[in-house]
Tab-separated table of C-alpha atoms and ligand atoms in Angstrom:
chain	number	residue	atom	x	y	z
C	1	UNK	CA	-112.244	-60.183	-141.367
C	2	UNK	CA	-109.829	-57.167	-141.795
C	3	UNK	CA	-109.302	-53.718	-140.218
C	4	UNK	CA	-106.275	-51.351	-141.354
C	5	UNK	CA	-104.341	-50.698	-138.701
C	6	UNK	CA	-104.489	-47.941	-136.852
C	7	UNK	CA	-101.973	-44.980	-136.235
C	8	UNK	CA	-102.818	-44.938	-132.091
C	9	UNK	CA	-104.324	-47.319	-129.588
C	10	UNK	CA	-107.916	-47.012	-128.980
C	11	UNK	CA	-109.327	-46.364	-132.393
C	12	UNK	CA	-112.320	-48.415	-131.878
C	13	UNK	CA	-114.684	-47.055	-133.442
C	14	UNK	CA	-112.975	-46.837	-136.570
C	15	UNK	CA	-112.390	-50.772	-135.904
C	16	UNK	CA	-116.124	-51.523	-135.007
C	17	UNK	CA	-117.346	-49.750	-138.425
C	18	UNK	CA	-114.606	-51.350	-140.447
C	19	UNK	CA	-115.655	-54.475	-139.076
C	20	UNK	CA	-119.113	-53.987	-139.212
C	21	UNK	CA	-119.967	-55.067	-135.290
C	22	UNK	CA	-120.871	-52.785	-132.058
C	23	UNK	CA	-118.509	-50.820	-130.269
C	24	UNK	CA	-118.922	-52.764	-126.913
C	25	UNK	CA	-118.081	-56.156	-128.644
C	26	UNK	CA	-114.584	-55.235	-129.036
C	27	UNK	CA	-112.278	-55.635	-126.221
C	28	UNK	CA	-109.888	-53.067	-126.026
C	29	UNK	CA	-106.386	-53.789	-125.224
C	30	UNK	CA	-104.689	-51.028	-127.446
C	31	UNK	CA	-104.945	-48.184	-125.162
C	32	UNK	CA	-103.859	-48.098	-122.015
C	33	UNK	CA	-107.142	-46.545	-119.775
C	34	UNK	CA	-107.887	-47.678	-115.905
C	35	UNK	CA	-109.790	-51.008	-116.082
C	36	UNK	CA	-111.991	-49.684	-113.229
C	37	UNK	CA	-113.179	-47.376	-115.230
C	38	UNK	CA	-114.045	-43.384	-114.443
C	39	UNK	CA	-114.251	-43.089	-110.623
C	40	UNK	CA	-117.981	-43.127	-109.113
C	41	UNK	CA	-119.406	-40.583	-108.413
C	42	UNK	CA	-119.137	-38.840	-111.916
C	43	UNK	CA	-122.805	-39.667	-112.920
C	44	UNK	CA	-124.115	-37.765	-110.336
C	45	UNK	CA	-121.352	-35.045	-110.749
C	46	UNK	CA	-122.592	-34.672	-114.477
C	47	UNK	CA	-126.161	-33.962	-113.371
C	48	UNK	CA	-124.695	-31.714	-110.462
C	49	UNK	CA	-122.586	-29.603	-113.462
C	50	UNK	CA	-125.392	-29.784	-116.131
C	51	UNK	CA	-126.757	-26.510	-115.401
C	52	UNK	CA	-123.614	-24.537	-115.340
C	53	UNK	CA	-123.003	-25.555	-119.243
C	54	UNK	CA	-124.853	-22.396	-120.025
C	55	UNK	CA	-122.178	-20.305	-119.280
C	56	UNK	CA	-118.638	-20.244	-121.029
C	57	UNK	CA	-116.106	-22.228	-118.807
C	58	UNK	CA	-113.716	-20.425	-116.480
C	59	UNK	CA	-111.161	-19.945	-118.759
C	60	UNK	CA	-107.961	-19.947	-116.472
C	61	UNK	CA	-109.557	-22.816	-114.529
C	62	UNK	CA	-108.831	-21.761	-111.308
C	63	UNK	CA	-110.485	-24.477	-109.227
C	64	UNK	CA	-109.534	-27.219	-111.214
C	65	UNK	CA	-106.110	-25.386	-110.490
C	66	UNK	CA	-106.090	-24.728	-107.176
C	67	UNK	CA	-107.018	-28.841	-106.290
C	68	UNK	CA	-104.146	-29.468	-108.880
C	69	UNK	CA	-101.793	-27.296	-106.699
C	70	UNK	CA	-103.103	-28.639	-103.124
C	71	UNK	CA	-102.797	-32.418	-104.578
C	72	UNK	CA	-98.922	-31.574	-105.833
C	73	UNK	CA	-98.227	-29.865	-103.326
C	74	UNK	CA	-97.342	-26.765	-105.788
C	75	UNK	CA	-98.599	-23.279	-106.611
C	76	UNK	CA	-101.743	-22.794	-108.971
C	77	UNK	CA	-99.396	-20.178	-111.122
C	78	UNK	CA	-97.281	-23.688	-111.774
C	79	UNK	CA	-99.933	-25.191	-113.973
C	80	UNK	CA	-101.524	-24.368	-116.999
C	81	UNK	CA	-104.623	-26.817	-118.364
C	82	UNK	CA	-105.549	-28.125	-121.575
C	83	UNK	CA	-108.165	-29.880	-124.111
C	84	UNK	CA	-106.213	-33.257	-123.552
C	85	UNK	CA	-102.072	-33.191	-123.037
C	86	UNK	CA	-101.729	-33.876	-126.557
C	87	UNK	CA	-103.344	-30.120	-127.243
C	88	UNK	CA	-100.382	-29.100	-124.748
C	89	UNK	CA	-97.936	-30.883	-126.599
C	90	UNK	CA	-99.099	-28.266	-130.166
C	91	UNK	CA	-98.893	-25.504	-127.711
C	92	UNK	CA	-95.495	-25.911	-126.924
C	93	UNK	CA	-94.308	-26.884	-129.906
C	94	UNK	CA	-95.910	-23.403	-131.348
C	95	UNK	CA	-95.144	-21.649	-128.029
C	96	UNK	CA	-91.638	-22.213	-127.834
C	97	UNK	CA	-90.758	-21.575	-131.197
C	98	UNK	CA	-87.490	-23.897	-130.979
C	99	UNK	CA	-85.049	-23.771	-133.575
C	100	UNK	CA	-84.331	-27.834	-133.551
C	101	UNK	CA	-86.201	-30.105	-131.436
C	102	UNK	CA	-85.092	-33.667	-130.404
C	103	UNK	CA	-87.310	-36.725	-129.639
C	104	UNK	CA	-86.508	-39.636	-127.622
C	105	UNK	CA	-87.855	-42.312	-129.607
C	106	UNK	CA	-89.629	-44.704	-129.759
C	107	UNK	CA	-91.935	-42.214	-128.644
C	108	UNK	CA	-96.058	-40.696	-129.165
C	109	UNK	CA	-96.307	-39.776	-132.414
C	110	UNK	CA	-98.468	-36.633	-131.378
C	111	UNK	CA	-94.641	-34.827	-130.851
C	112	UNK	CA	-93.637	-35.364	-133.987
C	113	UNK	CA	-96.595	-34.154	-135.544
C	114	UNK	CA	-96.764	-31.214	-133.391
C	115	UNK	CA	-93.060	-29.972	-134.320
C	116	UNK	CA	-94.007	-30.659	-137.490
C	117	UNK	CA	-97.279	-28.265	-137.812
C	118	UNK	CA	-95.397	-25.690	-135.884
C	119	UNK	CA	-92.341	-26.007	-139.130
C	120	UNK	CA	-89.643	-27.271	-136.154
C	121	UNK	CA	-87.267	-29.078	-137.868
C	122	UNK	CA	-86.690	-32.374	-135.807
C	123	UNK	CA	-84.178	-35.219	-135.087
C	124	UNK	CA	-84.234	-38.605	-133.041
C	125	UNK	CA	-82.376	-40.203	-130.662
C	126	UNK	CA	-83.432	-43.389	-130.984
C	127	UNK	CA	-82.634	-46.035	-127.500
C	128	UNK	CA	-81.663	-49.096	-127.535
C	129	UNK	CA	-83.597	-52.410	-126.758
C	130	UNK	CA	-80.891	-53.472	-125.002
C	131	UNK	CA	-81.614	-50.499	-122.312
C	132	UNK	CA	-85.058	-51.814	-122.808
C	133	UNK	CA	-85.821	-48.494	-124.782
C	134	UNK	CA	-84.868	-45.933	-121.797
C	135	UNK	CA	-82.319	-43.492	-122.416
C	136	UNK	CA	-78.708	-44.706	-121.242
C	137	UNK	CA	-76.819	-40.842	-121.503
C	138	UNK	CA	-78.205	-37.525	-121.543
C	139	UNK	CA	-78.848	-36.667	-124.879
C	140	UNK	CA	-76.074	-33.674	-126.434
C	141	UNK	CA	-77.463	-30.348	-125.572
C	142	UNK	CA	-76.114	-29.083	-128.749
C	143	UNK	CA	-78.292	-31.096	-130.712
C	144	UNK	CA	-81.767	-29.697	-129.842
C	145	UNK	CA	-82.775	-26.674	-128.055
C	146	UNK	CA	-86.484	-28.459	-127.042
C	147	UNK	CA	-86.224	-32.052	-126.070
C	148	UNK	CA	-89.114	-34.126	-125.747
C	149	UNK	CA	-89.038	-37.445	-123.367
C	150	UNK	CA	-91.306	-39.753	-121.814
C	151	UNK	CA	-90.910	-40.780	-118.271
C	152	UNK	CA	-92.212	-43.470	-117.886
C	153	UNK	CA	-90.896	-44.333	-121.063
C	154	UNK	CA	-93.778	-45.302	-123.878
C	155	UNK	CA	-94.603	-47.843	-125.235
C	156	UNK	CA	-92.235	-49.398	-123.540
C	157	UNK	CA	-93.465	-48.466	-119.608
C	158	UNK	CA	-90.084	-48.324	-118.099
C	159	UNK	CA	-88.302	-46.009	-115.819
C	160	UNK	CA	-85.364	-44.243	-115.747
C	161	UNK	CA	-83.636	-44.365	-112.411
C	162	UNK	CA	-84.072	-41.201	-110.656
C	163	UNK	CA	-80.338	-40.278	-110.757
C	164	UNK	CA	-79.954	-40.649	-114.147
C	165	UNK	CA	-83.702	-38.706	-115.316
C	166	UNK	CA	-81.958	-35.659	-112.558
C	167	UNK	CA	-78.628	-35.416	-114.655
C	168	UNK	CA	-80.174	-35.529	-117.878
C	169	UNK	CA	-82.297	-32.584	-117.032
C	170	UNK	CA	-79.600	-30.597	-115.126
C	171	UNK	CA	-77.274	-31.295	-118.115
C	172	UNK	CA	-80.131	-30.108	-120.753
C	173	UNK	CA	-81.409	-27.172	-118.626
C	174	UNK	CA	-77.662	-25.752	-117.546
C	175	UNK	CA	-76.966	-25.705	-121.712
C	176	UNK	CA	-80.367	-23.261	-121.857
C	177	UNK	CA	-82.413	-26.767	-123.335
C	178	UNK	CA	-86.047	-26.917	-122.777
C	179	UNK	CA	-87.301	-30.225	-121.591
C	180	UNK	CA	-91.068	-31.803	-122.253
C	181	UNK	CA	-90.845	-34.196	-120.104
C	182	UNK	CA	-94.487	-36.863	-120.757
C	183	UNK	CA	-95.747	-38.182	-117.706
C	184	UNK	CA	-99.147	-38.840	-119.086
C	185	UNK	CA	-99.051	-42.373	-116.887
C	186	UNK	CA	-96.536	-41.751	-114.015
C	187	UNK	CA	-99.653	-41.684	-111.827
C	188	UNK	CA	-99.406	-45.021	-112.000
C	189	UNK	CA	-95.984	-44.574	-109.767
C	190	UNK	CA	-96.236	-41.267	-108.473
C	191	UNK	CA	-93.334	-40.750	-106.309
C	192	UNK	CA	-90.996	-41.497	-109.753
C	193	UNK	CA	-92.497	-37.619	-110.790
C	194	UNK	CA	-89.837	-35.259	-111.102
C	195	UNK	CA	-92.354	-32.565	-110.014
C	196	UNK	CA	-90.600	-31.986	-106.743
C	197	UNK	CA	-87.717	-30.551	-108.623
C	198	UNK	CA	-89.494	-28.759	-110.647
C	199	UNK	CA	-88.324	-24.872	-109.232
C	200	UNK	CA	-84.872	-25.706	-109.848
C	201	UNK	CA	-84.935	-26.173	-113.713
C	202	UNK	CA	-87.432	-22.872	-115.466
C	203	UNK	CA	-86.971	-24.699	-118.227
C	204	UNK	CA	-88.555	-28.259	-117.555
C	205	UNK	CA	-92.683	-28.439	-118.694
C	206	UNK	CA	-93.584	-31.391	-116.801
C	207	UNK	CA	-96.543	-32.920	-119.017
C	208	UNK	CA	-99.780	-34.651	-117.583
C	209	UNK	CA	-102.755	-36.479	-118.022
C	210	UNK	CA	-106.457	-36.945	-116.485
C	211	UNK	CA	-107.337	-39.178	-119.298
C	212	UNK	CA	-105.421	-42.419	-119.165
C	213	UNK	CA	-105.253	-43.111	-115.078
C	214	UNK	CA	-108.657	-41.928	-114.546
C	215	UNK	CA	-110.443	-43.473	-117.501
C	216	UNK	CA	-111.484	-40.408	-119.146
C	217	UNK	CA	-110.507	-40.502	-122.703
C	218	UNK	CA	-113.174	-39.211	-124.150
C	219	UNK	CA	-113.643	-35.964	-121.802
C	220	UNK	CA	-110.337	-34.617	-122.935
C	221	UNK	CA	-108.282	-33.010	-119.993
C	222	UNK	CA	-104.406	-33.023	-119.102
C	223	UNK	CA	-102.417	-29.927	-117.951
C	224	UNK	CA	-98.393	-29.269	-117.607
C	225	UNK	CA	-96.492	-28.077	-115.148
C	226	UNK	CA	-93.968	-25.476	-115.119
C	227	UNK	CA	-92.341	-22.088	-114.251
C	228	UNK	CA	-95.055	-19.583	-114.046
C	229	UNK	CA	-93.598	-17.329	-116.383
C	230	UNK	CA	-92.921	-19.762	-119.403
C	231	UNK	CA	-96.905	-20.775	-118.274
C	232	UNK	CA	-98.100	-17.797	-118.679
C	233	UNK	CA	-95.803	-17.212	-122.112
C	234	UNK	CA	-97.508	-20.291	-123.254
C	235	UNK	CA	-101.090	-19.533	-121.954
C	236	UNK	CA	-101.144	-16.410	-124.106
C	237	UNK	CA	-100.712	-19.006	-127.198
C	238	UNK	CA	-103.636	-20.848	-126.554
C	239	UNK	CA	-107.413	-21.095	-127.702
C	240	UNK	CA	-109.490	-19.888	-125.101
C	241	UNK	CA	-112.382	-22.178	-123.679
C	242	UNK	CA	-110.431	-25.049	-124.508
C	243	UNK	CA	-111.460	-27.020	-121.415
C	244	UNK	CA	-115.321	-26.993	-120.928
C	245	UNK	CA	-116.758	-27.030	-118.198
C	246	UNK	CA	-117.433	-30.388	-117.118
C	247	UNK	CA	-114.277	-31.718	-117.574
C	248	UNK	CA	-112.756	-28.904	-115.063
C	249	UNK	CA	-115.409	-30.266	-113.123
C	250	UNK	CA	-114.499	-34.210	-113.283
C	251	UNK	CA	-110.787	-33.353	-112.993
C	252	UNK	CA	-111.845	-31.793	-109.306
C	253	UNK	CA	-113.367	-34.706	-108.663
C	254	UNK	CA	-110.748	-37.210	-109.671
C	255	UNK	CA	-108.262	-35.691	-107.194
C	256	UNK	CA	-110.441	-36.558	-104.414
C	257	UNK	CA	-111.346	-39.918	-104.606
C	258	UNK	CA	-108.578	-41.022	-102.334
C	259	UNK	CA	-109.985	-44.894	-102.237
C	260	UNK	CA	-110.086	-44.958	-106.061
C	261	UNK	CA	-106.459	-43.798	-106.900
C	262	UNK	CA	-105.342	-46.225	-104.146
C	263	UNK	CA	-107.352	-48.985	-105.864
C	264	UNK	CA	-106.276	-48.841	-108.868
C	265	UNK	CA	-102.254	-48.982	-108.102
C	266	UNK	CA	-102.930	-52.070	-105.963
C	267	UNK	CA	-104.817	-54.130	-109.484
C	268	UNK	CA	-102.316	-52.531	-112.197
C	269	UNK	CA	-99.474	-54.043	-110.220
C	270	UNK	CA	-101.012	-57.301	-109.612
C	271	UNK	CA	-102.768	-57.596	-112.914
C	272	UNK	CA	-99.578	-56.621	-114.660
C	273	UNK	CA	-97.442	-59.371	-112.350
C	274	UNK	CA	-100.040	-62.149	-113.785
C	275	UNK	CA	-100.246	-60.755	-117.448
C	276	UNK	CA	-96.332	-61.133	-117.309
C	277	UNK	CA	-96.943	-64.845	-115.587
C	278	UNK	CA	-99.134	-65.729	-118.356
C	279	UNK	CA	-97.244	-64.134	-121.194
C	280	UNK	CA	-93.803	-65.988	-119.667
C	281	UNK	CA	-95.683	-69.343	-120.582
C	282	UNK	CA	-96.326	-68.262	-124.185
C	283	UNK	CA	-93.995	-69.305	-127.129
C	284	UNK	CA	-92.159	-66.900	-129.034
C	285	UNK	CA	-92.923	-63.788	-126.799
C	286	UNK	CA	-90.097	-61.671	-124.960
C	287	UNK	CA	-91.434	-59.007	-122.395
C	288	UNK	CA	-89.697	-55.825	-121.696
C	289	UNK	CA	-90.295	-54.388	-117.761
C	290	UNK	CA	-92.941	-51.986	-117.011
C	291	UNK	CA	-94.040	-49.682	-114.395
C	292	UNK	CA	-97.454	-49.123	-115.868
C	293	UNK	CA	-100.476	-50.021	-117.294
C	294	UNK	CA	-99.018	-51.494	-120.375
C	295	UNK	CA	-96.445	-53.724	-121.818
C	296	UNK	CA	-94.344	-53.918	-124.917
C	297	UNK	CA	-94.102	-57.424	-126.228
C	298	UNK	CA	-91.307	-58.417	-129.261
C	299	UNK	CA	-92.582	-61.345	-131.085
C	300	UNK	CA	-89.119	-63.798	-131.665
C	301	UNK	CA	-90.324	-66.913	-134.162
C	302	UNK	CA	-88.919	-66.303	-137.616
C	303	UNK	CA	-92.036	-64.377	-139.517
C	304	UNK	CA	-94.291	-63.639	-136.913
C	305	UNK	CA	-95.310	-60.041	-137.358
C	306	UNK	CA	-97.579	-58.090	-135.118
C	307	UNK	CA	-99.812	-56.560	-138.058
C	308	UNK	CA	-100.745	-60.404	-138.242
C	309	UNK	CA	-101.862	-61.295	-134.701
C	310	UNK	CA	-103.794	-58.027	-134.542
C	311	UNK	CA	-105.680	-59.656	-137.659
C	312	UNK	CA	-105.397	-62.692	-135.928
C	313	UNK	CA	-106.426	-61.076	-132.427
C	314	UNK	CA	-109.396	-59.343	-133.967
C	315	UNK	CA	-111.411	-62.506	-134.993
C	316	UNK	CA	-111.620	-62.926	-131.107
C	317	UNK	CA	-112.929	-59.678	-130.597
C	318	UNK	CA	-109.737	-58.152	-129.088
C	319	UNK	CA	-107.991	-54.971	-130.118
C	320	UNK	CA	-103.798	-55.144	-129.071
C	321	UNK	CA	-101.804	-52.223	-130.280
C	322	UNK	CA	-99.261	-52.614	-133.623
C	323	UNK	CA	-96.436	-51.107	-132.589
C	324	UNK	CA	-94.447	-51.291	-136.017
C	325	UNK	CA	-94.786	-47.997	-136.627
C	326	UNK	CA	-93.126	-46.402	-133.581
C	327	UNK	CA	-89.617	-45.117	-134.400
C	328	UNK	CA	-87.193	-47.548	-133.139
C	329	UNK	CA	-89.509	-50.595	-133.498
C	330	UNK	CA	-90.182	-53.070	-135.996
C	331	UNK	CA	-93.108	-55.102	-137.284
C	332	UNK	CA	-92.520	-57.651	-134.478
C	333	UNK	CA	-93.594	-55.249	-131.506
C	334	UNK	CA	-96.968	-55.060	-130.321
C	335	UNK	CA	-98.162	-53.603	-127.252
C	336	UNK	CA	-101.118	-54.516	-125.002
C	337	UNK	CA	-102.904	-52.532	-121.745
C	338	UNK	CA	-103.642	-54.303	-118.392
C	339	UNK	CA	-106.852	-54.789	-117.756
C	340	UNK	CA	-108.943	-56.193	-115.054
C	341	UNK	CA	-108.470	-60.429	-114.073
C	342	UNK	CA	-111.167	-61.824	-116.523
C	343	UNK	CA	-110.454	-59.704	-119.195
C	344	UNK	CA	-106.489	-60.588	-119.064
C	345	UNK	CA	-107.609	-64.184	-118.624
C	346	UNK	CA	-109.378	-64.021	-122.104
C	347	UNK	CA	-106.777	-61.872	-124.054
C	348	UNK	CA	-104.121	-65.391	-122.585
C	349	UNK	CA	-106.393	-67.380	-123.744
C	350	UNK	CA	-106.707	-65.999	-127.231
C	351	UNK	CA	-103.119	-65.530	-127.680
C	352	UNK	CA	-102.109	-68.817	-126.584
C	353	UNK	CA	-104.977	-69.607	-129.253
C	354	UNK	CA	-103.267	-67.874	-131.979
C	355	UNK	CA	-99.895	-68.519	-131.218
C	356	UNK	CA	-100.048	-72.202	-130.978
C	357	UNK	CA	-102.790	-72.878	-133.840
C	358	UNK	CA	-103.306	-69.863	-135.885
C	359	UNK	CA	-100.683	-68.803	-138.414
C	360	UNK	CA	-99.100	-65.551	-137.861
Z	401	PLP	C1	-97.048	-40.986	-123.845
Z	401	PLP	C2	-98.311	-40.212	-124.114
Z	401	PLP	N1	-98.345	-38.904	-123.846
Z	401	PLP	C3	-99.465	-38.164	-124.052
Z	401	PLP	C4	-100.605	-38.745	-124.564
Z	401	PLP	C5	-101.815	-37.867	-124.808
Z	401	PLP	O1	-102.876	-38.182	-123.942
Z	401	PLP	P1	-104.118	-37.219	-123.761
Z	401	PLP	O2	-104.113	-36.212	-124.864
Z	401	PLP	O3	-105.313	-38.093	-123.793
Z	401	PLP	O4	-103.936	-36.539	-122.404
Z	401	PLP	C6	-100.603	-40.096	-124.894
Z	401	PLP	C7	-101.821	-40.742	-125.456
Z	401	PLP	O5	-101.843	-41.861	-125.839
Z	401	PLP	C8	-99.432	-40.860	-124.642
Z	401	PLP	O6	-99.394	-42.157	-124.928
């Protein structure tokens, strides 16, 4: 059995025709989505909405905005909504127009791509695994003028400490920089967003997702935060009707299931502490910290490559992310979500399998 690998997590249905089996005999552990799945409530919500899909959506989004506004405890003029934050990420890239953009790698590929469709020219600043991939110094302002960073940091999940994420926007923003700054899973830690500084730097697009904390992939909604003005520079750049109707209608209500959001902080943290138990046990593995739903994994035995246990992985029915091609990585990275207890239990178990008698 082989599958080419593919260029993100989650590409299972690419995997499930390649390998010629259903879609729900694969266990996913290459993208990072809430193991609870969507939040209840959103069957009956989709019979609720049903009737309004014969109208065009509201194209500003207002409600879905206003919610957005009362839950961050900003204005509704401070966020503009898209298809999915990776359309947001094309939209800025276009939008902005920058003459030189920088990426803080390793990094989602979806940036580089973007600059590149937009004809940005771009460079890298590459971190260290030492810093466990975080950035250690402010990157030069005169290198770029449109950064791009992750916070938490992906794939790696980390952090940077608030003091040092604050200077390295006041240094980009006070040299006229503009910052996309990706916190497509700080839900998972919410009081590490920067979105409480927000007024203070016009320059910073804070960049976020519905579809990764709230296991909604496939309905496509994220939205950034901002200065009104650059928002509304921005909005003018976009497609109209990019965000139907029933996911403004899901992303509503998300935000309200209080018991939910709470839940699912309270079995990332644990499942993550026993993934990193388990993991600790297994030869040849180093972990890197996370304060997500994910974790980068280096494989250390002479020859092991990641390409190989994914192979090796697959005949198990389990999907774990290659992350050789990430900028910054090699072939012995992989990366794997945390899931619920039983399903962590069997991705140990088939590692330890593979590790210990399969040849990687
Ligand atoms: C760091 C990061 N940012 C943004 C995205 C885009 O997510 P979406 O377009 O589903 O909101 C991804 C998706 O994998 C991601 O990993």
């Amino acid at each position: 059995m082989s599958a080419q690998t593919p260029p993100h997590g989650g590409d299972v249905y690419h995997l499930a025709r390649t390998l010629g089996i259903a879609l729900s005999d694969l266990l996913d552990f290459s993208a990072n989505i809430n193991p609870l799945g969507f939040p209840p409530g959103i069957p009956r919500l989709i019979q609720e909405v049903l009737p309004e899909i014969v109208h065009y959506p509201d194209r500003r989004c207002l409600g879905l905005r206003q919610d957005l506004a009362a839950y961050h405890c900003l204005e509704p003029e401070q966020i503009l909504v898209g298809n999915g934050s990776t359309e947001l990420i094309y939209l800025a890239a276009r939008a902005l127009q920058p003459r030189q953009a920088l990426i803080v790698a390793p990094a989602f590929s979806e940036y580089e791509h973007a600059l590149n469709a937009a004809q940005v020219p771009v460079e890298f600043l590459v971190t260290r695994e030492a810093q466990n991939f975080t950035l250690d110094q402010p990157p030069d302002p005169r290198a770029a003028d449109l950064v791009f960073l992750a916070n938490p940091a992906s794939p790696s999940g980390m952090l940077l400490p608030p003091e040092r994420l604050l200077a390295t926007v006041a240094a980009l923003d006070a040299a006229g920089v503009y910052l996309l700054l990706d916190e497509a899973f700080v839900d998972f830690v919410e009081e590490a967003s920067f979105k409480g500084h927000l007024a203070q730097f016009p320059r910073v697009l804070i960049l976020r997702s519905f579809t990764k904390f709230f296991g909604i992939p496939g309905m496509r909604l994220g939205y950034l935060l901002g200065d009104p003005e650059l928002l509304v520079r921005l909005g003018e750049n976009q497609e109209p009707w990019s965000v139907n109707t029933m996911a403004q209608a899901m992303g509503r209500h998300c935000l309200a299931e209080a018991d939910y959001l709470a839940r699912t902080r309270a079995l990332i943290g644990q499942e993550r502490d026993y993934l990193l138990t388990g993991l600790a046990a297994l030869p040849g593995l180093k972990t890197f910290p996370s304060a997500v739903n994910y974790l980068l994994i280096k494989l250390t035995q002479p020859g092991w490559t990641a390409a190989k246990l994914q192979q090796a992985m697959l005949a198990h029915r389990i999907v774990i992310r290659d992350a050789a091609n990430f900028r910054g990585l090699d072939e012995r990275f992989f990366r794997i979500a945390v899931r619920a207890r039983a399903e962590n239990e069997r991705l140990l178990r088939a590692l330890q399998d593979c590790l210990i008698t399969g040849e990687l």
